[in-house]
XYZ file of C-alpha atoms in Angstrom:
287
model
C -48.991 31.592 85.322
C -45.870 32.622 83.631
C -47.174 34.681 80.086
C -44.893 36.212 77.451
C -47.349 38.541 76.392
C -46.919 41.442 78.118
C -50.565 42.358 80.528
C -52.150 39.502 79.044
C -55.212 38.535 81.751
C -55.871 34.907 82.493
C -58.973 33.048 83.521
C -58.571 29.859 85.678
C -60.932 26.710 85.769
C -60.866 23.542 87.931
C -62.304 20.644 87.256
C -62.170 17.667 90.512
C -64.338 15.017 88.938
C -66.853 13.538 91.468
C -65.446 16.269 94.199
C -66.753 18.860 92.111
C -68.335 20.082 94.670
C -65.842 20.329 97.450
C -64.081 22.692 96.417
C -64.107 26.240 94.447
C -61.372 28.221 92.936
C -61.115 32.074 92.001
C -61.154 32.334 88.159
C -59.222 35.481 88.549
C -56.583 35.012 91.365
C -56.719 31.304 91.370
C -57.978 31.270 95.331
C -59.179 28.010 96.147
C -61.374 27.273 98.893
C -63.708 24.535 101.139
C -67.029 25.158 99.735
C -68.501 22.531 101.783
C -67.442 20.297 104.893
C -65.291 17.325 103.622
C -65.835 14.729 106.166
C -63.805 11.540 106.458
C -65.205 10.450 109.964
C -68.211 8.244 108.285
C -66.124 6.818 105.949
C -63.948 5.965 108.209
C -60.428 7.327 106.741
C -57.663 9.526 107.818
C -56.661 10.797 104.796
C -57.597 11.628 101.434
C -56.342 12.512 98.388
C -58.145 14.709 95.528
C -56.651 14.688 92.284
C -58.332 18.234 90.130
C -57.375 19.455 86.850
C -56.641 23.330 86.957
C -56.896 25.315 83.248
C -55.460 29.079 82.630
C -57.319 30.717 79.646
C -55.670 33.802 78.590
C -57.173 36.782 76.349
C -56.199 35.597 73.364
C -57.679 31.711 74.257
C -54.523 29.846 74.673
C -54.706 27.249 77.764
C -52.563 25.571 79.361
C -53.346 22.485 82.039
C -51.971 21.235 85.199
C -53.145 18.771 87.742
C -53.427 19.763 91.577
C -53.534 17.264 94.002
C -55.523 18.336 97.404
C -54.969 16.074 100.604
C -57.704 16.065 103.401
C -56.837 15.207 106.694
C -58.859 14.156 109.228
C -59.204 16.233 112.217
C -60.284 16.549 115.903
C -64.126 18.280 114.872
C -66.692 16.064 116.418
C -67.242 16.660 120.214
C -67.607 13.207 122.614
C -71.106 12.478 123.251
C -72.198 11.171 127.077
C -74.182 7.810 126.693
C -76.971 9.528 128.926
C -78.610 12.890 129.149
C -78.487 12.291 132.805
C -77.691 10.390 135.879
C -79.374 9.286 139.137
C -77.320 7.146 142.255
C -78.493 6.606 145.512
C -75.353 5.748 147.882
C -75.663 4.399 151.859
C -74.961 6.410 154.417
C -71.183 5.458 155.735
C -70.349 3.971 152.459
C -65.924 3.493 152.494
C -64.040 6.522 151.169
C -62.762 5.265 147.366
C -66.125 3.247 146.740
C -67.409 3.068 143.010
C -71.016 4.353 142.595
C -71.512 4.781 139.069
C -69.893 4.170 135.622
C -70.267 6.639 132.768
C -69.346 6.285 129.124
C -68.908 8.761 125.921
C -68.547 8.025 122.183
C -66.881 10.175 119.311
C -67.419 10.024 115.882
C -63.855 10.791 115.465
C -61.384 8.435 112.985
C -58.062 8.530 115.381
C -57.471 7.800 118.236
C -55.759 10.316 119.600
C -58.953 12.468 118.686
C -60.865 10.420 120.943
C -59.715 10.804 123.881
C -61.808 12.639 126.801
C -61.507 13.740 129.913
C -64.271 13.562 132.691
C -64.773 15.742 134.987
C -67.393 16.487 137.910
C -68.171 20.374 138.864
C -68.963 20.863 142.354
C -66.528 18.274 143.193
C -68.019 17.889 147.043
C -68.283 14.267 148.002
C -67.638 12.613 144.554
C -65.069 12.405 141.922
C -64.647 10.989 138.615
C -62.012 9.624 136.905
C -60.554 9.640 133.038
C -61.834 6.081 133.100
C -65.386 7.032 133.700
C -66.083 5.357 137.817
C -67.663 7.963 139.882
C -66.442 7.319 143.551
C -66.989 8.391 147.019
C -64.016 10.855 148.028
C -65.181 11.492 151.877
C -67.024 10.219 154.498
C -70.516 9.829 154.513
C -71.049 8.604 158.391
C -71.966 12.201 159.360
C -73.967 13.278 156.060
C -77.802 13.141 156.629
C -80.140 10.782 155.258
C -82.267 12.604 152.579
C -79.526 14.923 151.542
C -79.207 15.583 147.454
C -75.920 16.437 146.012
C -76.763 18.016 142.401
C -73.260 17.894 140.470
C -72.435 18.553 136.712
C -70.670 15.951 134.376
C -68.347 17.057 131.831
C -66.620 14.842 128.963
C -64.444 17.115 126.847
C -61.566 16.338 124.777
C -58.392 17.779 123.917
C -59.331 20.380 121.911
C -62.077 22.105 124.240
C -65.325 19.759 123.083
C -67.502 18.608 125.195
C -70.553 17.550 126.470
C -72.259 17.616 129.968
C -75.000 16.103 131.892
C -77.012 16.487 135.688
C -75.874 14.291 138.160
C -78.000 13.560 141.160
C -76.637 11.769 144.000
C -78.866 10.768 147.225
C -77.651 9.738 150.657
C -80.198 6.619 151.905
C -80.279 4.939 155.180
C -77.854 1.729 155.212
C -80.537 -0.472 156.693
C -82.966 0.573 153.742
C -82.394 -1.559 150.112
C -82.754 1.185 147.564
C -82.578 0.909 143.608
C -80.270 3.119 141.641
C -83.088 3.670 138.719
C -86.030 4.353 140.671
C -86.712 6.177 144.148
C -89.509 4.194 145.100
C -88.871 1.699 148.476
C -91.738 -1.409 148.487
C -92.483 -2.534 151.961
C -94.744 -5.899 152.213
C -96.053 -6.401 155.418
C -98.033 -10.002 156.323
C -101.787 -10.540 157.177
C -102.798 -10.731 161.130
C -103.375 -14.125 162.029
C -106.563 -15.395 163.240
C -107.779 -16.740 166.181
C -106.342 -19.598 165.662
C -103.111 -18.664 165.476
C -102.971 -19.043 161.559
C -104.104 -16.618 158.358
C -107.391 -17.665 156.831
C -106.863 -19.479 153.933
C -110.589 -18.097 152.579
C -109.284 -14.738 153.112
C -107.109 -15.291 150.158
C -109.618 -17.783 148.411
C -111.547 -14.546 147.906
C -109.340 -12.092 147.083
C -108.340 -13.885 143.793
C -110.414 -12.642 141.079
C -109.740 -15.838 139.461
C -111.391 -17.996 142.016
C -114.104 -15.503 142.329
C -114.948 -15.959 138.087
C -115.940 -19.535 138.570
C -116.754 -19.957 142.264
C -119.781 -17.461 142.026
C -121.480 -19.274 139.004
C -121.088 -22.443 140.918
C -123.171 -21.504 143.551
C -125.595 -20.092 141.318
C -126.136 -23.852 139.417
C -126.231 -25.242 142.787
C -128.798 -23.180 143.813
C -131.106 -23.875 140.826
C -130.530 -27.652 141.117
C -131.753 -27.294 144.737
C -134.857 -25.374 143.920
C -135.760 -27.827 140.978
C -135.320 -30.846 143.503
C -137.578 -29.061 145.823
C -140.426 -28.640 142.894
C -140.445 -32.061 141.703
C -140.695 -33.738 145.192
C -143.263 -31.090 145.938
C -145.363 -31.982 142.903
C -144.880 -36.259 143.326
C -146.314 -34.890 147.308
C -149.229 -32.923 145.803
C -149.998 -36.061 143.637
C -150.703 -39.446 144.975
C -150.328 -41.032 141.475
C -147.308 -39.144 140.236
C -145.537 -40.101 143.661
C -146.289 -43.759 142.767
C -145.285 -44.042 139.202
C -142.139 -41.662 139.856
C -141.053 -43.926 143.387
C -142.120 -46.918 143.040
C -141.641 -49.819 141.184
C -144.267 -51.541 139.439
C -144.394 -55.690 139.528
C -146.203 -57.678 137.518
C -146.814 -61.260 137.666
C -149.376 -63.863 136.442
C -151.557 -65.548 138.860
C -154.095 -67.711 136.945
C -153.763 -68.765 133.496
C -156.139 -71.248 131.914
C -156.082 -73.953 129.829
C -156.397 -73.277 126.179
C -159.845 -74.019 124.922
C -160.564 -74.571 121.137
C -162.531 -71.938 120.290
C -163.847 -71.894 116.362
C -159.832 -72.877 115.426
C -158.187 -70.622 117.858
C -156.700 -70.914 121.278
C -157.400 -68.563 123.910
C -155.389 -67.243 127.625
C -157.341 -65.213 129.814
C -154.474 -63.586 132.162
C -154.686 -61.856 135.283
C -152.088 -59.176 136.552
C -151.560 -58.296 140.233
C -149.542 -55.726 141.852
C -148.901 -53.841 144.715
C -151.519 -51.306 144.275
C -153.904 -52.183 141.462
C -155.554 -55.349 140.205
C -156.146 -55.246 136.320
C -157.374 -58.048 134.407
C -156.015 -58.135 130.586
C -157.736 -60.321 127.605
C -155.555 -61.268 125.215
C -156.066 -63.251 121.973
């Protein structure tokens, strides 16, 4: 501030609107610094332009105004970030010299692009390498490596400006006749049921091994059984009893044998009839 009055003292003010808070200035030197981090990565920009309005207050209250314009670039201050916190492979013995076994990936929060590039990079480079495009491959040969052994190496992505990020990798030579998975160390082996006698599996076997089959096969048997029982009490009752056997086996005939002529009897006609059947004679009066 240029003052005619000789050691007059000014006080400075700054005023930046909605980016108050960005930034502070020294009311007596006029300093002005990064109060807090201005970050243009989540928005998506960069570059950014702050307009403030700066005030000098001398002794005697005279002002005088200015504006100040503040540009924020944005800059390489987000490390890249490995998309896994670490990383398992399981590679067959003999496999070719130059063979893929793995692809890793990073992400950075970063706005350019020349801010996101990153370097990969495996320590304990013995067996493997990786390269800037993220393919871990085979770099010797494996024919004389045993089965079983565990190579524990260390991923690094860092970028240009020294940030990184790192991550265990594990790799495990397996036997080339043995299918592996690359997520799990776990090998299924199904082996088929003996045959019988006969020369084939029992089918009943199986039947009885489902739990299914087993839920409605056993009640079956069960209601079977009680039918049977109940058809064994009945026929030994209609045994037991001569006239229950009858009624319950056989069938009962009836037939007329004899039937009179009508007689007038005081105005009314009368039938005597006679019924016959296989086991009983009965002789019934009706009027």
């Amino acid at each position: 501030v240029l003052d005619p009055d000789f050691n007059d003292v000014q006080t400075f003010t700054m005023d930046c609107g909605a980016n108050q808070g960005q930034f502070r200035m020294n009311s007596n030197t006029g300093l002005i610094t990064l109060s807090s981090e201005y970050d243009l990565d989540d928005a998506g920009k960069t570059q950014e332009v702050v307009t403030c309005t700066v005030t000098a207050t001398d002794k005697g209250g005279h002002t005088v105004s200015t504006q100040l314009s503040i540009t924020v670039n944005e800059i390489n201050d987000n490390a890249p970030v490995l998309d896994k916190g670490s990383y398992s492979y399981f590679v067959s013995q003999c496999t070719s010299v130059g063979s893929p076994i793995g692809q890793v990936t990073s992400t950075d929060k970063d706005v350019q692009p020349e801010h996101k590039d990153v370097t990969f990079d495996l320590t304990s480079n013995v067996g493997f390498l990786v390269g800037n495009d993220g393919k871990i491959h085979v770099a010797q040969d494996l024919c004389d490596v045993p089965v079983g052994t565990k190579y524990d190496l260390t991923l690094t992505a860092s970028n240009a400006d020294g940030l990184k990020d790192t991550a265990p990798v594990t790799v495990v030579i397996t036997d080339p006749t043995t299918t592996t998975s690359t997520t799990s160390t776990t090998t299924t082996t199904t082996t088929a049921a003996p045959p019988t006698a006969g020369g084939s599996t029992s089918s009943m076997d199986g039947f009885f091994d489902n739990l299914e089959n087993l839920a409605w096969f056993v009640p079956a048997v069960i209601l079977a059984a009680i039918m049977v029982a109940l058809l064994f009490y009945f026929l030994y009752k209609c045994i037991r009893n001569s006239d229950a056997l009858s009624r319950l086996c056989c069938k009962r005939k009836t037939s007329i044998s004899k039937v009179r002529d009508p007689q007038k009897i005081d105005g009314k006609y009368e039938w005597n009839v006679w019924s016959h059947s296989d086991y009983t004679d009965t002789k019934i009066e009706m009027r």
